[in-house]
């Protein structure tokens, strides 16, 4: 770019993450089985917020990646929420409150109201290649 060489790591961590929108963690993925799914369409500036929110809903509501037991007040989350906790907490008071915006209304309200009572565990990350087309 403009005569400079950038690695994908440079682009993610030194250019995109500093913008401060934690939703990028649902979009810039390495295609491992535990990653959020790759989009089947290009990102479009006119629809970017909508597309980022959709990726968040798809990833957070996938029970293989993230699960919530509202009776027991337990959450099993993707390790992405542990690794990039500071990014999510720049966008909300806590990781769970950030996540709440991507859940169905009733679950979101309950998670926001009881976020401090939830026990969080992070799932082991499966780095195997996700070769399944969605």
Short mmCIF file of C-alpha atoms in Angstrom, two decimals:
data_model
loop_
_atom_site.label_atom_id
_atom_site.label_comp_id
_atom_site.label_asym_id
_atom_site.label_seq_id
_atom_site.Cartn_x
_atom_site.Cartn_y
_atom_site.Cartn_z
CA UNK A 1 0.00 0.00 0.00
CA UNK A 2 1.53 3.28 -1.12
CA UNK A 3 4.90 1.54 -1.51
CA UNK A 4 4.83 -0.02 1.97
CA UNK A 5 4.48 -3.69 2.80
CA UNK A 6 1.95 -4.74 5.43
CA UNK A 7 1.23 -8.15 6.85
CA UNK A 8 -2.35 -9.14 7.60
CA UNK A 9 -1.37 -8.92 11.28
CA UNK A 10 -0.20 -5.30 10.75
CA UNK A 11 -3.46 -4.41 9.05
CA UNK A 12 -5.60 -5.99 11.77
CA UNK A 13 -3.75 -4.84 14.88
CA UNK A 14 -2.13 -1.56 13.81
CA UNK A 15 -4.65 -0.13 11.35
CA UNK A 16 -8.13 -1.56 11.94
CA UNK A 17 -8.24 -2.26 15.71
CA UNK A 18 -7.24 1.32 16.61
CA UNK A 19 -10.53 2.51 15.07
CA UNK A 20 -12.08 1.13 18.27
CA UNK A 21 -15.00 -0.89 16.91
CA UNK A 22 -14.84 -4.31 18.59
CA UNK A 23 -17.25 -5.77 16.05
CA UNK A 24 -14.25 -6.28 13.76
CA UNK A 25 -13.47 -9.40 15.77
CA UNK A 26 -16.54 -11.00 14.17
CA UNK A 27 -15.31 -10.13 10.69
CA UNK A 28 -11.52 -10.39 10.50
CA UNK A 29 -11.20 -14.10 11.02
CA UNK A 30 -8.58 -16.75 10.34
CA UNK A 31 -11.06 -19.37 9.09
CA UNK A 32 -10.44 -21.75 11.99
CA UNK A 33 -13.38 -23.84 13.21
CA UNK A 34 -13.82 -21.67 16.32
CA UNK A 35 -13.78 -18.41 14.36
CA UNK A 36 -16.87 -16.48 13.41
CA UNK A 37 -18.05 -17.54 9.95
CA UNK A 38 -16.70 -15.83 6.85
CA UNK A 39 -19.23 -13.65 5.06
CA UNK A 40 -20.36 -14.79 1.66
CA UNK A 41 -20.48 -11.20 0.38
CA UNK A 42 -18.11 -8.25 0.35
CA UNK A 43 -18.46 -5.50 2.91
CA UNK A 44 -20.17 -2.43 1.53
CA UNK A 45 -19.57 1.02 3.06
CA UNK A 46 -23.27 1.89 2.73
CA UNK A 47 -24.27 -1.21 4.71
CA UNK A 48 -21.22 -1.69 6.94
CA UNK A 49 -22.96 -1.15 10.31
CA UNK A 50 -25.74 -3.53 9.32
CA UNK A 51 -23.24 -6.15 8.13
CA UNK A 52 -21.08 -5.88 11.27
CA UNK A 53 -24.16 -6.21 13.50
CA UNK A 54 -25.35 -9.21 11.50
CA UNK A 55 -21.97 -10.92 11.91
CA UNK A 56 -22.18 -10.28 15.64
CA UNK A 57 -25.64 -11.85 15.90
CA UNK A 58 -24.62 -14.87 13.83
CA UNK A 59 -21.49 -15.49 15.91
CA UNK A 60 -22.87 -14.78 19.37
CA UNK A 61 -26.09 -16.72 18.84
CA UNK A 62 -24.23 -19.81 17.56
CA UNK A 63 -24.40 -22.13 20.58
CA UNK A 64 -21.28 -24.02 19.43
CA UNK A 65 -19.28 -20.80 19.77
CA UNK A 66 -21.06 -19.11 22.71
CA UNK A 67 -23.68 -20.43 25.10
CA UNK A 68 -25.71 -18.96 27.93
CA UNK A 69 -27.52 -20.62 30.82
CA UNK A 70 -29.80 -17.89 32.12
CA UNK A 71 -31.12 -19.97 35.04
CA UNK A 72 -27.65 -20.92 36.32
CA UNK A 73 -26.20 -17.54 35.27
CA UNK A 74 -23.32 -19.10 33.35
CA UNK A 75 -21.79 -18.12 30.03
CA UNK A 76 -19.39 -20.18 27.94
CA UNK A 77 -17.81 -17.78 25.52
CA UNK A 78 -15.42 -17.92 22.62
CA UNK A 79 -11.83 -17.23 23.62
CA UNK A 80 -12.04 -14.19 21.33
CA UNK A 81 -13.85 -12.43 24.18
CA UNK A 82 -10.96 -13.20 26.52
CA UNK A 83 -8.14 -12.35 24.10
CA UNK A 84 -9.66 -9.01 23.07
CA UNK A 85 -11.52 -8.19 26.28
CA UNK A 86 -10.15 -4.63 26.35
CA UNK A 87 -11.60 -3.98 22.87
CA UNK A 88 -15.07 -5.12 23.91
CA UNK A 89 -14.92 -3.16 27.16
CA UNK A 90 -14.10 0.03 25.23
CA UNK A 91 -17.51 -0.36 23.60
CA UNK A 92 -19.50 -1.40 26.71
CA UNK A 93 -19.12 -1.58 30.51
CA UNK A 94 -18.37 -5.33 30.30
CA UNK A 95 -17.96 -8.13 27.78
CA UNK A 96 -21.40 -9.52 28.64
CA UNK A 97 -23.02 -6.12 28.19
CA UNK A 98 -21.32 -5.82 24.81
CA UNK A 99 -22.62 -9.26 23.85
CA UNK A 100 -26.17 -8.43 25.00
CA UNK A 101 -26.79 -6.15 22.02
CA UNK A 102 -26.52 -9.16 19.70
CA UNK A 103 -28.98 -11.40 21.57
CA UNK A 104 -32.77 -11.57 21.23
CA UNK A 105 -34.47 -8.78 23.23
CA UNK A 106 -35.56 -10.85 26.24
CA UNK A 107 -32.16 -12.50 26.65
CA UNK A 108 -30.39 -9.17 26.12
CA UNK A 109 -32.43 -7.50 28.85
CA UNK A 110 -31.76 -10.34 31.29
CA UNK A 111 -28.04 -10.39 30.51
CA UNK A 112 -27.75 -6.62 30.97
CA UNK A 113 -29.66 -6.74 34.26
CA UNK A 114 -27.67 -9.66 35.68
CA UNK A 115 -24.27 -9.38 33.95
CA UNK A 116 -22.38 -9.06 37.24
CA UNK A 117 -23.92 -12.31 38.53
CA UNK A 118 -22.83 -14.42 35.54
CA UNK A 119 -19.91 -16.81 35.73
CA UNK A 120 -17.88 -16.71 32.51
CA UNK A 121 -15.80 -19.56 31.14
CA UNK A 122 -13.97 -19.45 27.84
CA UNK A 123 -14.14 -22.30 25.37
CA UNK A 124 -11.04 -23.98 24.03
CA UNK A 125 -10.24 -22.65 20.58
CA UNK A 126 -10.22 -25.10 17.69
CA UNK A 127 -7.56 -23.89 15.25
CA UNK A 128 -8.35 -26.54 12.62
CA UNK A 129 -9.30 -25.12 9.24
CA UNK A 130 -13.01 -24.55 8.80
CA UNK A 131 -13.45 -25.87 5.28
CA UNK A 132 -17.25 -25.91 5.39
CA UNK A 133 -18.93 -23.39 3.12
CA UNK A 134 -21.82 -21.55 4.73
#
